[in-house]
CSV table of C-alpha atoms and ligand atoms in Angstrom, one decimal:
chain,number,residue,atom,x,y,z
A,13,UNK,CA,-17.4,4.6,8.4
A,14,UNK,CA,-16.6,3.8,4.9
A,15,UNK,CA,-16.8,7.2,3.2
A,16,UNK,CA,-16.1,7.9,-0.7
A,17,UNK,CA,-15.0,10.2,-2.8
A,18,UNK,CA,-17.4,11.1,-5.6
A,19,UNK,CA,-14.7,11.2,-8.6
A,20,UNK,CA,-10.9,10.3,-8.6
A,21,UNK,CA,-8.4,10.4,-11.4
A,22,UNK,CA,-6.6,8.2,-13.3
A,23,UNK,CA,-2.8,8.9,-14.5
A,24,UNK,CA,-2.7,6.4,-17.4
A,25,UNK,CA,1.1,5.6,-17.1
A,26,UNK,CA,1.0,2.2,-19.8
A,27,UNK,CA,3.3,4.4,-22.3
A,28,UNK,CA,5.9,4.6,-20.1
A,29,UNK,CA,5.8,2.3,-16.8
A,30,UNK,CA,4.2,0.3,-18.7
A,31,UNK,CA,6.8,0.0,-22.0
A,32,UNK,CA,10.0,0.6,-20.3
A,33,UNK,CA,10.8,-3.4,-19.2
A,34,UNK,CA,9.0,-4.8,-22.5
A,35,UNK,CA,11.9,-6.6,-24.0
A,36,UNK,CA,11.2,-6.3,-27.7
A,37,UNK,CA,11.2,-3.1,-29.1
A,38,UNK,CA,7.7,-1.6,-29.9
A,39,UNK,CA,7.4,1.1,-33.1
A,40,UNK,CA,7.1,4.0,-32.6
A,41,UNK,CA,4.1,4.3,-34.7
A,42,UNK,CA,2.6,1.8,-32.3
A,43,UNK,CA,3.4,3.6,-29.2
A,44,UNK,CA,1.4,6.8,-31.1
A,45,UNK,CA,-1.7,4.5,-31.9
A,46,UNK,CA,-1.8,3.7,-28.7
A,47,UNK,CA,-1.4,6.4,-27.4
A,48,UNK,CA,-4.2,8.4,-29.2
A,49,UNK,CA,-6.5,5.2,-28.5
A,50,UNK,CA,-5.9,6.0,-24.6
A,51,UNK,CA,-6.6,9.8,-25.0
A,52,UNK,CA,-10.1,8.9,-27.0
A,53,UNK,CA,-10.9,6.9,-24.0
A,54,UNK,CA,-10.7,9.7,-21.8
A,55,UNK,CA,-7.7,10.1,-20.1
A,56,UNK,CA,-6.5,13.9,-19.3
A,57,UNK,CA,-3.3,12.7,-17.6
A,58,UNK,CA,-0.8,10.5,-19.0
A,59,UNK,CA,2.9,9.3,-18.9
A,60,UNK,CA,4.0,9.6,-22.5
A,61,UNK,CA,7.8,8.5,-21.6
A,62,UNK,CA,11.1,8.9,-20.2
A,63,UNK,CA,14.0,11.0,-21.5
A,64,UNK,CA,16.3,8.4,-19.9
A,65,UNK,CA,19.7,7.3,-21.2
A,66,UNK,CA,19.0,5.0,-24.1
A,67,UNK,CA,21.7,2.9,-23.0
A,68,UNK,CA,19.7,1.7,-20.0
A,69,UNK,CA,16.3,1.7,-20.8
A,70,UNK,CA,16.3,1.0,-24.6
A,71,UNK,CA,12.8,1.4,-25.2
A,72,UNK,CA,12.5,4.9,-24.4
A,73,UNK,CA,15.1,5.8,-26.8
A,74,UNK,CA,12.2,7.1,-28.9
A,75,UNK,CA,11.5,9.8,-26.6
A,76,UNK,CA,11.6,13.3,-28.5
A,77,UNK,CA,9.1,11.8,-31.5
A,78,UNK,CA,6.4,10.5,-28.7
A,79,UNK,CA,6.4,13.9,-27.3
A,80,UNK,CA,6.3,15.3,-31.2
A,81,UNK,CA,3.8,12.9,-32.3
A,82,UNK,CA,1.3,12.9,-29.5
A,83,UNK,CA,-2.2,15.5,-29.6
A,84,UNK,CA,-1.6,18.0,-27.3
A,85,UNK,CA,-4.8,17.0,-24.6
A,86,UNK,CA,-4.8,17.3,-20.8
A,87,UNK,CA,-1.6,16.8,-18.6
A,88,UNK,CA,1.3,14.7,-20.1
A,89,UNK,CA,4.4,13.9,-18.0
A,90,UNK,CA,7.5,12.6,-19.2
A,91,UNK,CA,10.2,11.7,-16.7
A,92,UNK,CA,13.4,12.8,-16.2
A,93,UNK,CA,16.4,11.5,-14.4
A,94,UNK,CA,19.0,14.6,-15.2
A,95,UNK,CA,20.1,17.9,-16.4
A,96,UNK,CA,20.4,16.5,-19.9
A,97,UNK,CA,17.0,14.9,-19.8
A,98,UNK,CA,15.1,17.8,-18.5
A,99,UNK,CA,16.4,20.1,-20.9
A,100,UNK,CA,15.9,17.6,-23.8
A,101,UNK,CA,12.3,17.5,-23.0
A,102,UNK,CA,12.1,21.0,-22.4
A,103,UNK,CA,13.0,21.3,-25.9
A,104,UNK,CA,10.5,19.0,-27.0
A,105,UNK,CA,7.6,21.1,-25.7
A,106,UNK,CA,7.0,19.0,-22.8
A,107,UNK,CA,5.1,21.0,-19.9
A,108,UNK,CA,4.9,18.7,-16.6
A,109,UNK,CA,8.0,16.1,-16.0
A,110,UNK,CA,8.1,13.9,-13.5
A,111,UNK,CA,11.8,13.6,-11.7
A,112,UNK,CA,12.4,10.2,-9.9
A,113,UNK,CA,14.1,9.0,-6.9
A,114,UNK,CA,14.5,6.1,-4.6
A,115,UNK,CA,13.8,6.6,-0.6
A,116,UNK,CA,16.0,3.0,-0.8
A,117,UNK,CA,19.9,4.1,-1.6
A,118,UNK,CA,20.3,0.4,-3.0
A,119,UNK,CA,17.7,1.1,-5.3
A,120,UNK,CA,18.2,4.5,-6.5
A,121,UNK,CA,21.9,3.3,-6.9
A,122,UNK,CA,20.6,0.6,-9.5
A,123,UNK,CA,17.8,2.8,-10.7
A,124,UNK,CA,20.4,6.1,-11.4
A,125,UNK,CA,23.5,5.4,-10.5
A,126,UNK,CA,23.6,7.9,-7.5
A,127,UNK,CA,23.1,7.6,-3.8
A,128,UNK,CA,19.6,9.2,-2.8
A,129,UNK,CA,21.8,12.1,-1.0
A,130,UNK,CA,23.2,12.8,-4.3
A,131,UNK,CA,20.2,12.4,-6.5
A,132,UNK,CA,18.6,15.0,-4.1
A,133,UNK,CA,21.6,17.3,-4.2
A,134,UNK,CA,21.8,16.9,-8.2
A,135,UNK,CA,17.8,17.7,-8.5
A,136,UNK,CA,17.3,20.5,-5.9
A,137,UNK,CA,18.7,23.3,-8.3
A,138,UNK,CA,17.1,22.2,-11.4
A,139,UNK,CA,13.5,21.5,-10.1
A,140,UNK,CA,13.9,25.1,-8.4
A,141,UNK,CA,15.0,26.6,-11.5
A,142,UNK,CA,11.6,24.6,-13.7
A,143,UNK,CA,9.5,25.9,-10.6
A,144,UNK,CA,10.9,29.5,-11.2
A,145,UNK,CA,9.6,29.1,-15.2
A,146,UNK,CA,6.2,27.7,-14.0
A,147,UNK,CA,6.3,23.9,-15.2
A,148,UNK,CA,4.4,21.2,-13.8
A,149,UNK,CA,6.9,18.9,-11.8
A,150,UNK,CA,6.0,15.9,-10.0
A,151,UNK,CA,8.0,14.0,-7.7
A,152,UNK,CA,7.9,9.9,-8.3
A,153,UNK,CA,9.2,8.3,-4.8
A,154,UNK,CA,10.6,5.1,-5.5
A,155,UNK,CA,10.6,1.8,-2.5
A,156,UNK,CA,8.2,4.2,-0.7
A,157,UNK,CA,7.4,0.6,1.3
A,158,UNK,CA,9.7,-1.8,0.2
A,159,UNK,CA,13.1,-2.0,-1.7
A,160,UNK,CA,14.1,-5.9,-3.6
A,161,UNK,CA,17.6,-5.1,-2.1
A,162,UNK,CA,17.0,-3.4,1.7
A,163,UNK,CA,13.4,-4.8,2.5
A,164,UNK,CA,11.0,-2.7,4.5
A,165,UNK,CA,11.2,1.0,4.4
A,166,UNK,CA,10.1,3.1,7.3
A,167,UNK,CA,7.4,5.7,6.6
A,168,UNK,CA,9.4,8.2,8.6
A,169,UNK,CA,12.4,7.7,5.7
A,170,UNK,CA,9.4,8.5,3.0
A,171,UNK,CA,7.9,11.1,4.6
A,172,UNK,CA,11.5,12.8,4.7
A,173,UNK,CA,11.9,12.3,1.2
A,174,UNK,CA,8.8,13.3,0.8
A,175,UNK,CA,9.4,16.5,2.6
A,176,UNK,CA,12.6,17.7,0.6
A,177,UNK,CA,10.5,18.0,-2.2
A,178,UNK,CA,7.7,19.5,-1.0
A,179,UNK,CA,9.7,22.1,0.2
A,180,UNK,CA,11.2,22.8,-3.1
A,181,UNK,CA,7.7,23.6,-4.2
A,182,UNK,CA,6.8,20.7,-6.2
A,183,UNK,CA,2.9,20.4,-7.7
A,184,UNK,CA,2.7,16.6,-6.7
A,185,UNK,CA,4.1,13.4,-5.3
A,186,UNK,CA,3.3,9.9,-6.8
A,187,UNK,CA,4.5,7.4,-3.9
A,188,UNK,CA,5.3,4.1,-5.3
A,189,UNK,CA,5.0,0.5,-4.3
A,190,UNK,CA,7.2,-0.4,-6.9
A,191,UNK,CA,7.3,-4.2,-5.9
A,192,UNK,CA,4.0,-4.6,-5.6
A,193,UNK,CA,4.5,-5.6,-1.4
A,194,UNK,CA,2.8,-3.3,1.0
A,195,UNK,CA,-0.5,-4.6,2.3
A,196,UNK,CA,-3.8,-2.6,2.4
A,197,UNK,CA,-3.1,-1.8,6.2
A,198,UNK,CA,0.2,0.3,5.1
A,199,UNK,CA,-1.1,1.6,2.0
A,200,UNK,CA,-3.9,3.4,4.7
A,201,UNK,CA,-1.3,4.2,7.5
A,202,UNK,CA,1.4,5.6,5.0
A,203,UNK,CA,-0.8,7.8,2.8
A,204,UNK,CA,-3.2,8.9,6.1
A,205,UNK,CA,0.3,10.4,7.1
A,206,UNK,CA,1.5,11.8,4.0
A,207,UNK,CA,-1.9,13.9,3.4
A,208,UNK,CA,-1.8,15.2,7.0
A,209,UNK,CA,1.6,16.1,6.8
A,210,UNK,CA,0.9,17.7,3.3
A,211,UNK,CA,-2.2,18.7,2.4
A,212,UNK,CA,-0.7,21.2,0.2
A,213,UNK,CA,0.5,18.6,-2.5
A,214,UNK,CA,-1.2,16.5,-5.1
A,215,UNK,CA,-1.4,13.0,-3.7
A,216,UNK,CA,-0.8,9.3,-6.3
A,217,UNK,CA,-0.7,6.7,-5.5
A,218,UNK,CA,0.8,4.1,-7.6
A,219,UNK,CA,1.0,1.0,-6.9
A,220,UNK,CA,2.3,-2.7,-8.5
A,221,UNK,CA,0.1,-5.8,-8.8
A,222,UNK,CA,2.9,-8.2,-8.2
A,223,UNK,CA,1.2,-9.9,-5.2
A,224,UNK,CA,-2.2,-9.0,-6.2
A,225,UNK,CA,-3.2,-6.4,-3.5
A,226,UNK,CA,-3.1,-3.4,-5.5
A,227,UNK,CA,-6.9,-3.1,-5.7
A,228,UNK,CA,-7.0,-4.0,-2.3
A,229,UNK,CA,-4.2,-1.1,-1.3
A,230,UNK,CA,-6.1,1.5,-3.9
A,231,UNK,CA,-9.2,0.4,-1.5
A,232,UNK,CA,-7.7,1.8,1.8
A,233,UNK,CA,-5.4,4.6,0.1
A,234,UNK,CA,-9.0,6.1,-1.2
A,235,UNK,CA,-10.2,5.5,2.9
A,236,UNK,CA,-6.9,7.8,3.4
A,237,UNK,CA,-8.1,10.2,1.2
A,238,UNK,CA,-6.5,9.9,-2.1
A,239,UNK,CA,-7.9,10.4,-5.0
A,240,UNK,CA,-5.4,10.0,-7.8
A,241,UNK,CA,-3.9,6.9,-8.8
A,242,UNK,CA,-1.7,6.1,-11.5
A,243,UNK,CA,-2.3,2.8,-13.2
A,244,UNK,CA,-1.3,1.1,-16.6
A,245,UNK,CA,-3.7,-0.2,-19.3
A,246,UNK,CA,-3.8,-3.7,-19.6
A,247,UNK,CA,-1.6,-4.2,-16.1
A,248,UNK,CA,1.4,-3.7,-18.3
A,249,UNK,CA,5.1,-3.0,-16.6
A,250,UNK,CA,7.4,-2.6,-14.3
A,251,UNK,CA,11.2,-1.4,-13.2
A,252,UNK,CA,13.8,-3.2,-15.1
A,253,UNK,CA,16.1,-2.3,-11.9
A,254,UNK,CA,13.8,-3.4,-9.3
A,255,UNK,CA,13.9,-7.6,-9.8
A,256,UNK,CA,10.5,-9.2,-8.9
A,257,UNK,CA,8.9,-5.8,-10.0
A,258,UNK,CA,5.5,-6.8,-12.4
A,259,UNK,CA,3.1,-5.0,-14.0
A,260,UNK,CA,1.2,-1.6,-12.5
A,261,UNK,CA,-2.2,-2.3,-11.2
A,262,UNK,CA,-3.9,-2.6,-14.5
A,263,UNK,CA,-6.3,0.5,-15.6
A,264,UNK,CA,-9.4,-1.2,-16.8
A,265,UNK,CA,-9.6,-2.8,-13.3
A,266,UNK,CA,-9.1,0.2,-11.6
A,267,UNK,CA,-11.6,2.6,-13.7
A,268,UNK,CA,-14.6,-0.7,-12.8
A,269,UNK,CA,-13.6,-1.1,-9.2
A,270,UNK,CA,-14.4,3.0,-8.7
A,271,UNK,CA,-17.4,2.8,-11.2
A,272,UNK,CA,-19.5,0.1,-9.3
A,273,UNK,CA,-18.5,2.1,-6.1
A,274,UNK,CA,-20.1,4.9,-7.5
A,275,UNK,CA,-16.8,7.0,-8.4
A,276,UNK,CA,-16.8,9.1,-11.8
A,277,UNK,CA,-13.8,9.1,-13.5
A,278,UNK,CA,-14.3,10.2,-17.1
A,279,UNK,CA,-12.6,7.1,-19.0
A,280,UNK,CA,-14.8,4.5,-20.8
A,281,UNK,CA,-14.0,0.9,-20.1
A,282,UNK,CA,-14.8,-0.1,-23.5
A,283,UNK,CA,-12.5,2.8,-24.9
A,284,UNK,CA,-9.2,1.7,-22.7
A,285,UNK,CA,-10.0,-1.7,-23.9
A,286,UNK,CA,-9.3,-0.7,-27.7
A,287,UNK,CA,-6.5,1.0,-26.9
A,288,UNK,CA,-5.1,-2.4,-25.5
A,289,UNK,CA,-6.0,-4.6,-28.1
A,290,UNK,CA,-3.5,-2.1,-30.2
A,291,UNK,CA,-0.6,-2.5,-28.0
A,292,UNK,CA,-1.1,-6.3,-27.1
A,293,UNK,CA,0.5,-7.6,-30.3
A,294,UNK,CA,4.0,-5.7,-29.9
A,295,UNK,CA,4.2,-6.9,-25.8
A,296,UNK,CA,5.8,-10.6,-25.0
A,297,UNK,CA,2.8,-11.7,-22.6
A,298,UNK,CA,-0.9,-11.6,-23.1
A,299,UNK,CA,-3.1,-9.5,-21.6
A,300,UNK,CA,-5.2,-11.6,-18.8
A,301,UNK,CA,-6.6,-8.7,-16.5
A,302,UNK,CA,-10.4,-8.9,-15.7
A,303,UNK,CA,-12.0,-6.4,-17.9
A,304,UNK,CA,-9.8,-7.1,-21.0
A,305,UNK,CA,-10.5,-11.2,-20.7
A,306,UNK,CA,-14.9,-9.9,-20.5
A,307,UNK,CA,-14.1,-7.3,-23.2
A,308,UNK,CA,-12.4,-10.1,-25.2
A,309,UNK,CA,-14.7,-12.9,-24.6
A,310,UNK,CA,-17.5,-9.8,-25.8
A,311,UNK,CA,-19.1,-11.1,-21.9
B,422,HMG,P1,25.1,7.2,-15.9
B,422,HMG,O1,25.6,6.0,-16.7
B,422,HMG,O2,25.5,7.3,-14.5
B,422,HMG,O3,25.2,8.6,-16.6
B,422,HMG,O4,23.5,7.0,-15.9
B,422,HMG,P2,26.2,9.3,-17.4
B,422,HMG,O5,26.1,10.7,-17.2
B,422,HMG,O6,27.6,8.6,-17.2
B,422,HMG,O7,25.8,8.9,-18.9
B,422,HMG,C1,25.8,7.7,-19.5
B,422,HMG,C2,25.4,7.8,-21.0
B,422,HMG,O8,24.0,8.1,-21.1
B,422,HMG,C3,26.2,8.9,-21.7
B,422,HMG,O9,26.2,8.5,-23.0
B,422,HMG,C4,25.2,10.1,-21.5
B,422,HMG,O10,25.4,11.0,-22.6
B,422,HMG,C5,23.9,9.4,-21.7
B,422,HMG,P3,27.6,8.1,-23.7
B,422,HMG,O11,28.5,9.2,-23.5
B,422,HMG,O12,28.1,6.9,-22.9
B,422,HMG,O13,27.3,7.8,-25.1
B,422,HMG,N1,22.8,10.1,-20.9
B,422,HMG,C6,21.6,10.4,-21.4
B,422,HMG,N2,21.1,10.1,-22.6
B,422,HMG,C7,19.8,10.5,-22.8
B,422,HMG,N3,19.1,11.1,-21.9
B,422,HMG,C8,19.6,11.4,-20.7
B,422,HMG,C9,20.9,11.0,-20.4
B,422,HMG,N4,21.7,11.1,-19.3
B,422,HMG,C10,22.9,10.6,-19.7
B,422,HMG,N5,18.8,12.0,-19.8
B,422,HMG,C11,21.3,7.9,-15.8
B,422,HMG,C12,22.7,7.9,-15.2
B,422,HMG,C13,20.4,8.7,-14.9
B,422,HMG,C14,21.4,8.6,-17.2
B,422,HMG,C15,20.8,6.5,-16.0
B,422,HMG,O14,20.9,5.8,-14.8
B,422,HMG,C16,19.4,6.4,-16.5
B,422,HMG,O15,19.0,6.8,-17.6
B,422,HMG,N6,18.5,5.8,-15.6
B,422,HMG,C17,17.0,5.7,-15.9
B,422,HMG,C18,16.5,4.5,-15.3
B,422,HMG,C19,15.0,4.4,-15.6
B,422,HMG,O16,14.5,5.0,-16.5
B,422,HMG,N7,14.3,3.7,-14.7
B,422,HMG,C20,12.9,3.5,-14.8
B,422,HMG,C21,12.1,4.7,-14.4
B,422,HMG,S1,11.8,4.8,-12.7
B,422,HMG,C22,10.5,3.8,-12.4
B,422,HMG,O17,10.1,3.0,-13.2
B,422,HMG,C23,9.9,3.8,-11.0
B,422,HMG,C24,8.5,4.5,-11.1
B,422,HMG,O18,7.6,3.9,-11.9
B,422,HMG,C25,7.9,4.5,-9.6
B,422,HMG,C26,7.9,3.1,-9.0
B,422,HMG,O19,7.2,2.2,-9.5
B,422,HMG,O20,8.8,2.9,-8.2
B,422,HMG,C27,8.6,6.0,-11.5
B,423,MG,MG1,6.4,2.1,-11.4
């Protein structure tokens, strides 16, 4: 039987999935406006950015002043690779981070510059320690299906993952699809598993658009019994370490696709759409997703 939930909620993550490959560099200032233009259409969870090294991901750089220039409103992750990043967005007043690893050792390697094993070993004591002062962490899992470099991933290697952190007592796992390949069929087996194996987690999904299932898998993850997805306004995105890697499963498609089948979740369409049109001008490629082309063409 095809049974629904009655709301689900959105983790708007354009400011940061969505910003990290652009190649020019966007303003600040114009990360803010957008920003604020999100939060006014209704988000209560966001990824505001990445306290990254600067010399890989350039366009997070700008870190410390998105944190100090956004409205306090809802939940707002920033991720975190290290020691030096948590405690540099500690210092910025950032509550809930979001610490990232690879279930693929290829890809973590590329993503980190550390072997899974040691990005668990480097993490375990400083996610106990922010769990001992009460902070929000979330664990992002990298090649949950797939990995550019290994191919398929088992679920079994996932869940594992998956498990280490759980047991360190995180709030929440976002599972990633990061290139955009796992098919509607193991978007339901996967995440059927990881909610019977922990119920006691927050369960995202977050999934790429790169071969244009993500509805699709966002479709049967919600049959599996999820009920939070990230997504990225205007489709915007992607790893710069994971080649082939394209845009998140843009928002405004999302937030429709649940509306029409009768699922609340708080953020109007027309809203998200504004906040796009802000951000369009500073990213290299136009925005083409479904919503945004009606909400252009005023259909
Ligand atoms: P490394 O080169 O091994 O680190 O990089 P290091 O300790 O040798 O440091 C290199 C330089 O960076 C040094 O500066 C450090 O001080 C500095 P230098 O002495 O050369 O001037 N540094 C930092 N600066 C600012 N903030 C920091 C920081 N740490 C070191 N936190 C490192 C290791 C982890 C730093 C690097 O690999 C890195 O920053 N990686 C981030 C990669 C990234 O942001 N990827 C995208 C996010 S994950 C993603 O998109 C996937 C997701 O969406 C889910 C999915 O779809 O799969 C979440
Ligand atoms: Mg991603």
């Amino acid at each position: 039987m095809f049974s629904l939930p009655k709301n689900a909620t959105i983790i708007e993550v354009g400011p940061r999935d969505g910003l990290q490959n652009e190649g020019k560099l966007v303003q600040t200032e114009d990360k803010l406006q957008f920003i604020s233009a999100l939060q006014k259409a209704g988000f209560q969870e966001m990824e505001l950015t990445s306290f990254v090294s600067p010399k890989w991901v350039p366009q997070m750089a700008d870190s410390k002043d998105i944190v100090a220039g956004t409205e306090k409103m809802g939940r707002q992750f920033v991720l975190t690779p290290n020691e030096r990043g948590i405690n540099a967005a500690l210092e910025s007043g950032a509550q809930s981070l979001a610490v990232f690893v690879g279930v693929s050792n290829t890809f973590n390697q590329k993503n980190i510059n550390k072997t899974t094993q040691e990005s668990m070993a480097a993490l375990k004591p400083l996610v106990l320690d922010l769990k001992k002062q009460n902070v929000f962490v979330r664990a992002c899992i990298s090649t949950a299906f797939y990995c550019p470099f290994e191919g398929a991933i088992s679920p079994e290697a996932t869940i594992d993952l998956c498990r280490e952190f759980v047991d360190w007592g995180i709030d929440e796992l976002s599972v990633a699809d990061t290139i955009g390949m796992a098919s509607p069929k193991e978007s339901y087996d996967l995440f059927t598993k990881l909610i019977n194996e922990f119920p006691e987690v927050l369960m995202t999904a977050h999934f790429h658009d790169t071969r244009r299932m993500a509805l699709a898998n966002i479709v049967s993850a919600l049959q599996a019994g999820v009920t939070r997805f990230d997504t990225s306004a205007g489709g915007l995105g992607g790893c710069p370490f994971a080649p082939g890697a394209t845009g998140n499963v843009a928002t405004e498609d999302v937030v429709n696709m649940l509306h029409r089948m009768d699922i609340q979740t708080g953020i109007d369409i027309d809203l998200l759409c504004t906040a796009i049109e802000k951000i369009e001008p500073y990213v290299t490629n136009p925005v083409t997703t479904g919503m945004y082309t009606l909400y252009k063409n005023r259909l």
